[in-house]
Amino acid sequence: MSFSSIPCCHLSLILLSTLLLSYCSLVFSSENDELRNSNIYTVSSFSYPHTTLRPFDLRYIRVDIPSGFSAVSIALNSDVDIDVTRIERVPKSTLPILCFRDGSPPLPDALNTSLKGSPVSGINGLGVDQCFPMQKNITMKLTNEQISPGAWYIGLFNGIGPTSTQSKMIIRGPEYSFSANVTVEACTNSMMRGEFCNSTVYPLSCIASDIYKSSSLEDTLTKPLMENAMTCKSNFDTFCVQEGVISTYSLDVTSMAEDLTITAANIRFNNTPSDNASSANDFKLMCFARHGAMASETLHDYSSDLNKAPLIIQSPLIGQLYISILPVNLTKMFGGTRGSDVKVCYSLQSKVLQCPLGKAGPNCTMGSYTLQTVLSRGPRPFESYYLPIGEGASSANFPLEPLLNSSSIGGETDNIWTYFTLDLPRGAAGRNIHIRLSSDVKISYEVYARFGGLPSLDSWDYYYANRTRKSDQSMFFVLYDSSDDNVDFYIIYAREGTWGFGLRRLNTGSDSSKGQTIMSLSLEGCPKRCSSHGDCKYSFDASGLTSYSFCSCDRNHGGYDCSIEIVSHKGHVVQSIFLIASNAAAILPAYWALRQKAFAEWVLFTSSGIASAIYHACDVGTWCVLSYSVLQFMDFWLSFMAVISTFVYLATITEENKRAILTAVSILTALLAATKATRSSNIVLVIVIGAVGLLIGWLIEMSSKYRSLSIGFSLNFLQSLQTVKQRLCDLVKTILRRFRWGFALAGFVALALAGSSWVLESSQTYWFWHSFWHVAIYTSSFLFLCSKVNIVDTENQLPSAGNYALTRQNSFPGSG
């Protein structure tokens, strides 16, 4: 008994241990969730409702991320069903796209990236802008170690490419719907960062002071240069850490600065062995700095060993800078495990040098100008131009040469810079910065642009030096004109905030000093006014906080600026001839209806052909006799009526009944033409309505022909069945005699071809298949009209009096 009870005891102990471990893990998980919930609060939560994107539609969602955020959660649900592994087989004109961009709306046509992978896996490497194929369910979480604070934009596109902005005669293609939820979370403690708010960030406190700086003793005695220095340090005099432990600090750069220097002072060890004191310089005190996001050993903008030299950042960007300090090689220096308890102590300091008003660049020797905003007259929001403060506001142009007097040459004739700073207001990220230079001699300037800081030869976002040296790698930089005496380019969808522009003057000869160069800086909507091939439209993102502009191009052009010719002039003429001249096929049914004296049908077919020709003449841009919407309605309505009237014509009924049927169907077809006239399902609805009209006509005809027939209860049941059978045989014979079946069969074939062409219509092949539709549908109506045989039915007519009397006479018995 005791031996058999041992397994039972072991089993009980195992079950008890399992329950105890499960309970402990549950409690631990609950405590972690409570700790996380207590450290994090929701800054904002935005729910985007269920929205349908038609072909070539787009939507923008703006997400404002504060500087102290911890994570951004994004959940997108859609009805897209695409195999990501076969994404290359899907044309980009029908591919649903999801894009991200920091600071301004994304523009996938300006990106030269391959659309592969999933945003969930590829988001870890998210740079300035990336695009991914849209999927059914996308859930992601972006922390402050991945992205920086500010305005982020999510773009959803149903098809991209040059034809996405082309004005189309018809828009057909796959639709998809989506809904989105975006939540921004932040740490309750302002000194904590990280996804779970478990990383401490120590802010550096700054004190402003003035210093005097000069390049020579003579300059100091005559006119010393006064700079503003922001000296920043942590609240701790010294900070001691072990090897591999990262200490993170934050520093706010509030304005344009000359340089930023980060140093570590008072470096020492808390416990230095006497035998290793001479090796105190062998370890590394690594400093990693990153703008806007947490810095690490793998993700950083700048790095330096502070034990060897300070970290100097030239022209730092405006915003929050994160600084991470990591001791390296402490254990190796102090002999393995013997130095595991050794800590390095240091005090972190930084100094931000800011030039005096009107100065910038290296050693504050170059001229700097703040540009004032002058709003343009007109209803378009945010459109403006910029002038140096003090200049007149009568023109958007200002000369450059008078501004160069504030720049010191210093012996370097090819390194004279003049800087300009301007601010783009909040909500203007959907506009474009337009830069123009013109001169009466050869232009001797290079233009550099940088967001959040002053540009240099090493740090810039966009630049133009000459026709061969420019920002070709970015499609957000668009050069429209480049010559020796004229430069004209745009920065597409510029980020809102402070921009710095630097003009570097070159020593190109004595002629350049004699000429005058005019500069213009403006904030505009569509680039180059849509290249004069379209209209500039304006819309808002989902939050209504950002207004963006876009081009709606004409029939022959596309691209985000309508500069791409999609249809040549010759092709446009060919398409116009096909679409307009193909309506001449309406002459066939109109002629036959007039010959048969079916005047209502004649008027309907003639009007349908004329209305369709006028509508397509307007649609291709030739001539619009009425508004486009009216012409489109008339074309589709009369086309629907022409198809249905053909079916009604096949029934032999009185004009009163025909008018009643046509009046009813005219109301239905008018509703179809007024609401989504171009949808493919309309052709099926029109054929069904026509078939129902024909059936009603036949029922009316039969009821008038056999109204004397009463099928009820009869004493002679066999005689009633015989009568019904005879009537059905007569009906079949009547139908067979009523039509020329060769024409009827050909009419059905033409009708099927018309329906197929309607289904095959797309934005690219509309001109061909719709022209084929004109010919096929009018030909089918003509064949159906020809298939009807006008037979005089003697059964429906009363016999003449003479014949009636003769019949009665011959009916007497015994007549002979």
GROMACS .gro file of C-alpha atoms in nm, residues 237-393:
model
  157
  237ASP     CA    1   2.809   6.752  -0.987
  238THR     CA    2   2.938   6.403  -1.063
  239PHE     CA    3   2.770   6.091  -1.191
  240CYS     CA    4   2.916   5.743  -1.133
  241VAL     CA    5   2.819   5.440  -1.344
  242GLN     CA    6   2.947   5.091  -1.409
  243GLU     CA    7   3.059   4.953  -1.742
  244GLY     CA    8   2.776   4.889  -1.989
  245VAL     CA    9   2.527   5.110  -1.803
  246ILE     CA   10   2.391   5.389  -2.022
  247SER     CA   11   2.309   5.728  -1.873
  248THR     CA   12   2.081   5.946  -2.085
  249TYR     CA   13   2.051   6.326  -2.083
  250SER     CA   14   1.838   6.571  -2.278
  251LEU     CA   15   1.920   6.917  -2.408
  252ASP     CA   16   1.685   7.167  -2.572
  253VAL     CA   17   1.821   7.371  -2.862
  254THR     CA   18   1.576   7.658  -2.902
  255SER     CA   19   1.726   7.861  -3.187
  256MET     CA   20   1.984   7.857  -3.462
  257ALA     CA   21   2.329   7.799  -3.316
  258GLU     CA   22   2.687   7.805  -3.440
  259ASP     CA   23   2.796   7.489  -3.268
  260LEU     CA   24   2.730   7.262  -2.970
  261THR     CA   25   3.012   7.119  -2.761
  262ILE     CA   26   2.965   6.828  -2.520
  263THR     CA   27   3.245   6.757  -2.272
  264ALA     CA   28   3.301   6.530  -1.974
  265ALA     CA   29   3.492   6.693  -1.690
  266ASN     CA   30   3.633   6.560  -1.362
  267ILE     CA   31   3.669   6.206  -1.494
  268ARG     CA   32   3.779   5.974  -1.218
  269PHE     CA   33   3.714   5.630  -1.067
  270ASN     CA   34   3.544   5.558  -0.739
  271ASN     CA   35   3.805   5.291  -0.652
  272THR     CA   36   4.127   5.298  -0.855
  273PRO     CA   37   4.380   5.020  -0.787
  274SER     CA   38   4.731   5.152  -0.749
  275ASP     CA   39   4.877   4.909  -1.003
  276ASN     CA   40   4.635   5.025  -1.277
  277ALA     CA   41   4.646   5.396  -1.211
  278SER     CA   42   4.871   5.450  -1.510
  279SER     CA   43   4.611   5.297  -1.744
  280ALA     CA   44   4.339   5.543  -1.657
  281ASN     CA   45   4.330   5.672  -2.015
  282ASP     CA   46   4.276   5.334  -2.178
  283PHE     CA   47   3.901   5.309  -2.124
  284LYS     CA   48   3.636   5.478  -2.340
  285LEU     CA   49   3.361   5.711  -2.228
  286MET     CA   50   3.145   5.692  -2.539
  287CYS     CA   51   2.898   5.969  -2.609
  288PHE     CA   52   2.607   5.911  -2.851
  289ALA     CA   53   2.383   6.200  -2.952
  290ARG     CA   54   2.060   6.185  -3.150
  291HIS     CA   55   1.815   6.455  -3.247
  292GLY     CA   56   1.455   6.399  -3.142
  293ALA     CA   57   1.482   6.036  -3.030
  294MET     CA   58   1.663   5.824  -2.775
  295ALA     CA   59   2.026   5.763  -2.867
  296SER     CA   60   2.191   5.423  -2.842
  297GLU     CA   61   2.505   5.249  -2.958
  298THR     CA   62   2.333   5.143  -3.281
  299LEU     CA   63   2.100   5.443  -3.339
  300HIS     CA   64   2.267   5.782  -3.315
  301ASP     CA   65   2.353   6.088  -3.522
  302TYR     CA   66   2.686   6.176  -3.362
  303SER     CA   67   2.939   5.990  -3.147
  304SER     CA   68   3.270   6.055  -2.975
  305ASP     CA   69   3.494   5.927  -2.698
  306LEU     CA   70   3.470   6.203  -2.437
  307ASN     CA   71   3.774   6.061  -2.262
  308LYS     CA   72   3.978   6.161  -2.566
  309ALA     CA   73   3.804   6.470  -2.705
  310PRO     CA   74   3.477   6.658  -2.670
  311LEU     CA   75   3.190   6.604  -2.912
  312ILE     CA   76   3.143   6.910  -3.134
  313ILE     CA   77   2.825   6.940  -3.343
  314GLN     CA   78   2.833   7.215  -3.603
  315SER     CA   79   2.501   7.396  -3.663
  316PRO     CA   80   2.286   7.169  -3.442
  317LEU     CA   81   1.921   7.127  -3.530
  318ILE     CA   82   1.652   7.305  -3.336
  319GLY     CA   83   1.470   7.072  -3.098
  320GLN     CA   84   1.550   6.820  -2.828
  321LEU     CA   85   1.884   6.643  -2.834
  322TYR     CA   86   1.930   6.314  -2.647
  323ILE     CA   87   2.278   6.235  -2.517
  324SER     CA   88   2.374   5.885  -2.399
  325ILE     CA   89   2.699   5.815  -2.208
  326LEU     CA   90   2.836   5.458  -2.208
  327PRO     CA   91   3.160   5.352  -2.029
  328VAL     CA   92   3.353   5.085  -2.223
  329ASN     CA   93   3.655   4.866  -2.132
  330LEU     CA   94   3.643   4.932  -1.757
  331THR     CA   95   3.651   4.563  -1.666
  332LYS     CA   96   3.935   4.492  -1.910
  333MET     CA   97   4.135   4.783  -1.777
  334PHE     CA   98   4.112   4.674  -1.417
  335GLY     CA   99   4.180   4.308  -1.478
  336GLY     CA  100   3.857   4.121  -1.549
  337THR     CA  101   3.641   4.043  -1.251
  338ARG     CA  102   3.860   4.254  -1.022
  339GLY     CA  103   3.719   4.566  -1.183
  340SER     CA  104   3.355   4.462  -1.186
  341ASP     CA  105   3.276   4.697  -0.898
  342VAL     CA  106   3.470   4.990  -1.040
  343LYS     CA  107   3.264   5.288  -1.150
  344VAL     CA  108   3.367   5.583  -1.359
  345CYS     CA  109   3.260   5.925  -1.234
  346TYR     CA  110   3.225   6.232  -1.452
  347SER     CA  111   3.034   6.558  -1.482
  348LEU     CA  112   2.865   6.626  -1.818
  349GLN     CA  113   2.871   6.975  -1.959
  350SER     CA  114   2.760   7.130  -2.285
  351LYS     CA  115   2.795   7.471  -2.442
  352VAL     CA  116   2.576   7.610  -2.719
  353LEU     CA  117   2.726   7.907  -2.903
  354GLN     CA  118   2.477   8.139  -3.068
  355CYS     CA  119   2.582   8.418  -3.300
  356PRO     CA  120   2.469   8.775  -3.245
  357LEU     CA  121   2.177   8.915  -3.438
  358GLY     CA  122   2.253   8.933  -3.809
  359LYS     CA  123   2.546   8.692  -3.797
  360ALA     CA  124   2.581   8.319  -3.861
  361GLY     CA  125   2.815   8.058  -3.996
  362PRO     CA  126   3.170   7.964  -3.891
  363ASN     CA  127   3.301   8.206  -3.628
  364CYS     CA  128   2.984   8.413  -3.684
  365THR     CA  129   3.146   8.592  -3.978
  366MET     CA  130   2.862   8.555  -4.229
  367GLY     CA  131   2.548   8.758  -4.270
  368SER     CA  132   2.214   8.617  -4.155
  369TYR     CA  133   1.865   8.751  -4.223
  370THR     CA  134   1.530   8.658  -4.079
  371LEU     CA  135   1.262   8.666  -4.347
  372GLN     CA  136   0.919   8.809  -4.272
  373THR     CA  137   0.603   8.651  -4.407
  374VAL     CA  138   0.390   8.851  -4.651
  375LEU     CA  139   0.054   8.688  -4.718
  376SER     CA  140  -0.054   8.667  -5.080
  377ARG     CA  141  -0.387   8.807  -5.179
  378GLY     CA  142  -0.642   8.544  -5.261
  379PRO     CA  143  -0.860   8.276  -5.101
  380ARG     CA  144  -0.591   8.006  -5.092
  381PRO     CA  145  -0.466   7.955  -4.736
  382PHE     CA  146  -0.099   7.975  -4.634
  383GLU     CA  147   0.021   8.105  -4.969
  384SER     CA  148   0.278   8.380  -4.907
  385TYR     CA  149   0.622   8.508  -4.996
  386TYR     CA  150   0.918   8.605  -4.782
  387LEU     CA  151   1.127   8.922  -4.765
  388PRO     CA  152   1.411   9.036  -4.539
  389ILE     CA  153   1.281   9.242  -4.250
  390GLY     CA  154   1.273   9.605  -4.352
  391GLU     CA  155   1.228   9.539  -4.723
  392GLY     CA  156   0.922   9.666  -4.903
  393ALA     CA  157   0.627   9.431  -4.949
   0.00000   0.00000   0.00000
